[in-house]
Amino acid sequence: FLSLYVLVLAFFIVLVTISSPEKIKSQAVMDSLTSTFASLLAPSTDLTAFTSNEGDLLAAQAFQEQIAAVFASPIRIAQVEVVQAGRLMRVVMASDSLFIPETAELREAHVPLLDRIVASLSVVTPGLHYDMEFLIGTHPARDGMLPVAETLETARAGAFARAMTARGTPPNSVAVGVRPGDPREIVMRFFVRPLNEVRLEFERTSRHREAAR
């Protein structure tokens, strides 16, 4: 048996030696592992860096719990996960579960869902800022770039932005866009950021706009 084990070990050593790892697939595996186990590991130092006290941490976790409760409904949710406790949460859903198929019209039955998201984003916590990203997949053009002309996906992103604005979402709390991917899939990311980080980002964006004029 010992000889057999040594032979099997040598076989795997040979396989590893002659194999050529693919960078894209390796990165995909690492991203999957990071996403899966991030919520099981202790928060990174970045989390304690922006939480000035235990109250901030509790408020951030309460926000994530509120978002999880928002999506605890009959809507077809593919995945709800905490990517990093107190920092980032991700929700993945089917596009047609939020919009009427082949249109940019939001389903009337899910309008209360938007109101609950706005209510969660509107919670005031000193020193913290809550915001979200709404990204819908779209097929790249032939040149590999994202489409410039309006598509169903861009129309849906715009409809979502207008609906959130109409419901009184706080300023600088919602960003929408398209990303390369399956048009049948929507990804929402919910962030908890330190207020000074948001101000720095806003000032940097403003300077870039002034420079472009």
Tab-separated table of C-alpha atoms in Angstrom:
chain	number	residue	atom	x	y	z
A	1	PHE	CA	0.000	0.000	0.000
A	2	LEU	CA	2.819	2.393	0.750
A	3	SER	CA	4.255	1.803	-2.718
A	4	LEU	CA	0.823	2.506	-4.229
A	5	TYR	CA	0.488	5.782	-2.315
A	6	VAL	CA	3.952	6.888	-3.409
A	7	LEU	CA	3.069	6.051	-7.026
A	8	VAL	CA	-0.156	8.085	-6.868
A	9	LEU	CA	1.712	11.002	-5.271
A	10	ALA	CA	4.327	10.908	-8.013
A	11	PHE	CA	1.557	10.859	-10.631
A	12	PHE	CA	-0.008	14.038	-9.255
A	13	ILE	CA	3.395	15.717	-9.018
A	14	VAL	CA	3.933	14.991	-12.706
A	15	LEU	CA	0.477	16.376	-13.555
A	16	VAL	CA	1.166	19.609	-11.671
A	17	THR	CA	4.561	19.942	-13.293
A	18	ILE	CA	3.312	19.606	-16.875
A	19	SER	CA	0.132	21.610	-16.375
A	20	SER	CA	-0.196	25.225	-17.512
A	21	PRO	CA	-2.558	27.250	-15.291
A	22	GLU	CA	-4.995	29.580	-17.029
A	23	LYS	CA	-4.927	33.030	-15.462
A	24	ILE	CA	-8.589	33.838	-16.213
A	25	LYS	CA	-9.912	30.606	-14.736
A	26	SER	CA	-7.613	30.889	-11.729
A	27	GLN	CA	-8.832	34.440	-11.079
A	28	ALA	CA	-12.450	33.306	-11.425
A	29	VAL	CA	-11.862	30.591	-8.818
A	30	MET	CA	-10.186	33.067	-6.455
A	31	ASP	CA	-13.019	35.573	-6.873
A	32	SER	CA	-15.551	32.844	-6.124
A	33	LEU	CA	-13.686	31.760	-2.997
A	34	THR	CA	-13.312	35.352	-1.817
A	35	SER	CA	-17.004	36.048	-2.338
A	36	THR	CA	-18.051	32.813	-0.619
A	37	PHE	CA	-15.844	33.007	2.445
A	38	ALA	CA	-15.631	36.777	2.977
A	39	SER	CA	-18.691	36.752	5.212
A	40	LEU	CA	-17.254	33.855	7.249
A	41	LEU	CA	-13.974	35.585	7.986
A	42	ALA	CA	-13.387	38.376	10.444
A	43	PRO	CA	-13.892	41.842	8.938
A	44	SER	CA	-10.765	43.343	7.410
A	45	THR	CA	-8.918	46.249	8.943
A	46	ASP	CA	-10.772	48.530	6.547
A	47	LEU	CA	-13.938	47.877	8.512
A	48	THR	CA	-12.492	48.991	11.834
A	49	ALA	CA	-10.767	51.892	10.102
A	50	PHE	CA	-14.026	53.601	9.211
A	51	THR	CA	-16.016	52.604	12.291
A	52	SER	CA	-15.124	55.112	14.968
A	53	ASN	CA	-17.003	53.162	17.616
A	54	GLU	CA	-19.076	50.070	18.179
A	55	GLY	CA	-22.225	52.021	17.345
A	56	ASP	CA	-21.077	52.552	13.761
A	57	LEU	CA	-20.456	48.849	13.308
A	58	LEU	CA	-23.853	47.951	14.732
A	59	ALA	CA	-25.522	50.530	12.477
A	60	ALA	CA	-23.755	49.124	9.400
A	61	GLN	CA	-24.820	45.588	10.258
A	62	ALA	CA	-28.368	46.767	10.929
A	63	PHE	CA	-28.457	48.327	7.452
A	64	GLN	CA	-27.441	45.014	5.891
A	65	GLU	CA	-30.109	43.212	7.896
A	66	GLN	CA	-32.713	45.704	6.641
A	67	ILE	CA	-31.671	45.099	3.022
A	68	ALA	CA	-31.847	41.339	3.535
A	69	ALA	CA	-35.356	41.752	4.941
A	70	VAL	CA	-36.377	43.897	1.948
A	71	PHE	CA	-35.652	41.036	-0.429
A	72	ALA	CA	-37.196	38.353	1.771
A	73	SER	CA	-40.254	38.295	-0.491
A	74	PRO	CA	-41.784	36.233	-3.318
A	75	ILE	CA	-39.620	38.091	-5.868
A	76	ARG	CA	-37.309	35.679	-7.669
A	77	ILE	CA	-33.964	36.329	-6.027
A	78	ALA	CA	-31.054	34.300	-7.322
A	79	GLN	CA	-28.714	35.254	-4.507
A	80	VAL	CA	-28.473	37.515	-1.459
A	81	GLU	CA	-25.101	37.597	0.243
A	82	VAL	CA	-22.971	39.660	2.572
A	83	VAL	CA	-19.676	40.061	0.723
A	84	GLN	CA	-18.081	41.878	3.663
A	85	ALA	CA	-19.806	42.293	6.971
A	86	GLY	CA	-20.655	45.911	7.644
A	87	ARG	CA	-19.302	47.062	4.282
A	88	LEU	CA	-20.749	45.419	1.177
A	89	MET	CA	-23.814	43.380	0.328
A	90	ARG	CA	-24.819	41.940	-3.050
A	91	VAL	CA	-28.209	40.940	-4.438
A	92	VAL	CA	-28.644	39.110	-7.750
A	93	MET	CA	-32.048	38.736	-9.396
A	94	ALA	CA	-33.654	37.962	-12.732
A	95	SER	CA	-34.373	41.071	-14.824
A	96	ASP	CA	-37.882	39.941	-15.702
A	97	SER	CA	-38.730	39.506	-12.024
A	98	LEU	CA	-38.446	43.290	-11.613
A	99	PHE	CA	-39.529	44.412	-15.094
A	100	ILE	CA	-42.348	43.313	-17.359
A	101	PRO	CA	-40.725	41.031	-19.987
A	102	GLU	CA	-39.377	42.794	-23.085
A	103	THR	CA	-40.174	46.238	-21.627
A	104	ALA	CA	-38.566	48.822	-19.353
A	105	GLU	CA	-41.726	49.037	-17.221
A	106	LEU	CA	-41.375	48.073	-13.573
A	107	ARG	CA	-43.819	45.497	-12.294
A	108	GLU	CA	-46.487	47.222	-10.232
A	109	ALA	CA	-46.420	44.451	-7.656
A	110	HIS	CA	-42.795	45.230	-6.811
A	111	VAL	CA	-43.117	49.010	-6.428
A	112	PRO	CA	-43.241	48.619	-2.612
A	113	LEU	CA	-39.829	46.953	-2.905
A	114	LEU	CA	-38.370	50.216	-4.211
A	115	ASP	CA	-40.011	52.175	-1.389
A	116	ARG	CA	-38.397	49.892	1.177
A	117	ILE	CA	-34.972	50.269	-0.464
A	118	VAL	CA	-35.344	54.059	-0.378
A	119	ALA	CA	-36.350	53.890	3.278
A	120	SER	CA	-33.236	51.851	4.094
A	121	LEU	CA	-30.949	54.226	2.198
A	122	SER	CA	-32.563	57.202	3.939
A	123	VAL	CA	-31.640	56.103	7.462
A	124	VAL	CA	-29.423	58.772	9.003
A	125	THR	CA	-26.380	57.506	10.906
A	126	PRO	CA	-23.771	60.111	11.902
A	127	GLY	CA	-20.488	59.434	10.130
A	128	LEU	CA	-21.868	56.824	7.710
A	129	HIS	CA	-23.316	56.952	4.207
A	130	TYR	CA	-25.476	54.264	2.598
A	131	ASP	CA	-25.608	53.854	-1.164
A	132	MET	CA	-26.258	51.271	-3.860
A	133	GLU	CA	-25.313	50.329	-7.418
A	134	PHE	CA	-27.809	48.927	-9.899
A	135	LEU	CA	-26.115	47.041	-12.751
A	136	ILE	CA	-27.870	45.122	-15.505
A	137	GLY	CA	-26.055	42.802	-17.880
A	138	THR	CA	-25.805	43.546	-21.587
A	139	HIS	CA	-24.119	41.926	-24.565
A	140	PRO	CA	-21.066	43.878	-25.798
A	141	ALA	CA	-21.048	45.183	-29.364
A	142	ARG	CA	-18.968	43.521	-32.082
A	143	ASP	CA	-15.956	45.643	-31.177
A	144	GLY	CA	-16.157	44.396	-27.598
A	145	MET	CA	-17.370	47.751	-26.255
A	146	LEU	CA	-20.644	48.347	-24.469
A	147	PRO	CA	-23.446	49.566	-26.752
A	148	VAL	CA	-23.724	53.337	-27.218
A	149	ALA	CA	-27.272	53.465	-28.576
A	150	GLU	CA	-30.168	52.901	-26.205
A	151	THR	CA	-31.017	49.271	-25.623
A	152	LEU	CA	-33.602	47.531	-23.478
A	153	GLU	CA	-30.979	47.190	-20.760
A	154	THR	CA	-30.059	50.896	-20.698
A	155	ALA	CA	-33.763	51.801	-20.793
A	156	ARG	CA	-34.356	49.556	-17.776
A	157	ALA	CA	-31.446	51.112	-15.877
A	158	GLY	CA	-32.845	54.577	-16.614
A	159	ALA	CA	-36.344	53.545	-15.544
A	160	PHE	CA	-35.002	52.236	-12.254
A	161	ALA	CA	-33.073	55.470	-11.618
A	162	ARG	CA	-36.129	57.626	-12.342
A	163	ALA	CA	-38.333	55.477	-10.119
A	164	MET	CA	-35.889	55.750	-7.214
A	165	THR	CA	-35.549	59.509	-7.666
A	166	ALA	CA	-39.330	59.912	-7.753
A	167	ARG	CA	-39.537	58.107	-4.428
A	168	GLY	CA	-37.167	60.537	-2.734
A	169	THR	CA	-33.925	58.602	-2.595
A	170	PRO	CA	-31.186	60.630	-0.842
A	171	PRO	CA	-28.667	62.489	-3.057
A	172	ASN	CA	-25.614	60.495	-4.213
A	173	SER	CA	-27.164	57.266	-2.974
A	174	VAL	CA	-28.013	55.445	-6.214
A	175	ALA	CA	-25.823	54.724	-9.236
A	176	VAL	CA	-27.098	52.771	-12.243
A	177	GLY	CA	-25.380	51.324	-15.279
A	178	VAL	CA	-24.830	48.344	-17.535
A	179	ARG	CA	-22.059	45.770	-17.463
A	180	PRO	CA	-20.929	42.993	-19.788
A	181	GLY	CA	-23.002	39.963	-18.928
A	182	ASP	CA	-26.341	38.230	-19.173
A	183	PRO	CA	-29.166	40.744	-19.861
A	184	ARG	CA	-31.451	38.490	-17.861
A	185	GLU	CA	-29.530	39.271	-14.682
A	186	ILE	CA	-29.500	42.309	-12.395
A	187	VAL	CA	-26.873	42.864	-9.721
A	188	MET	CA	-27.431	45.306	-6.874
A	189	ARG	CA	-24.601	46.202	-4.536
A	190	PHE	CA	-25.294	47.949	-1.235
A	191	PHE	CA	-22.426	49.836	0.409
A	192	VAL	CA	-21.765	51.285	3.841
A	193	ARG	CA	-19.105	53.986	3.549
A	194	PRO	CA	-17.531	56.457	5.976
A	195	LEU	CA	-18.895	59.932	5.284
A	196	ASN	CA	-15.444	61.465	4.769
A	197	GLU	CA	-14.725	58.873	2.056
A	198	VAL	CA	-17.889	59.881	0.212
A	199	ARG	CA	-16.957	63.579	0.436
A	200	LEU	CA	-13.481	62.918	-0.955
A	201	GLU	CA	-14.938	60.959	-3.855
A	202	PHE	CA	-17.453	63.735	-4.561
A	203	GLU	CA	-14.714	66.387	-4.520
A	204	ARG	CA	-12.514	64.274	-6.811
A	205	THR	CA	-15.381	63.814	-9.264
A	206	SER	CA	-16.133	67.546	-9.214
A	207	ARG	CA	-12.506	68.400	-9.990
A	208	HIS	CA	-12.506	65.987	-12.918
A	209	ARG	CA	-15.644	67.617	-14.297
A	210	GLU	CA	-14.120	71.085	-13.989
A	211	ALA	CA	-10.953	69.924	-15.735
A	212	ALA	CA	-12.989	68.466	-18.595
A	213	ARG	CA	-14.718	71.805	-19.301
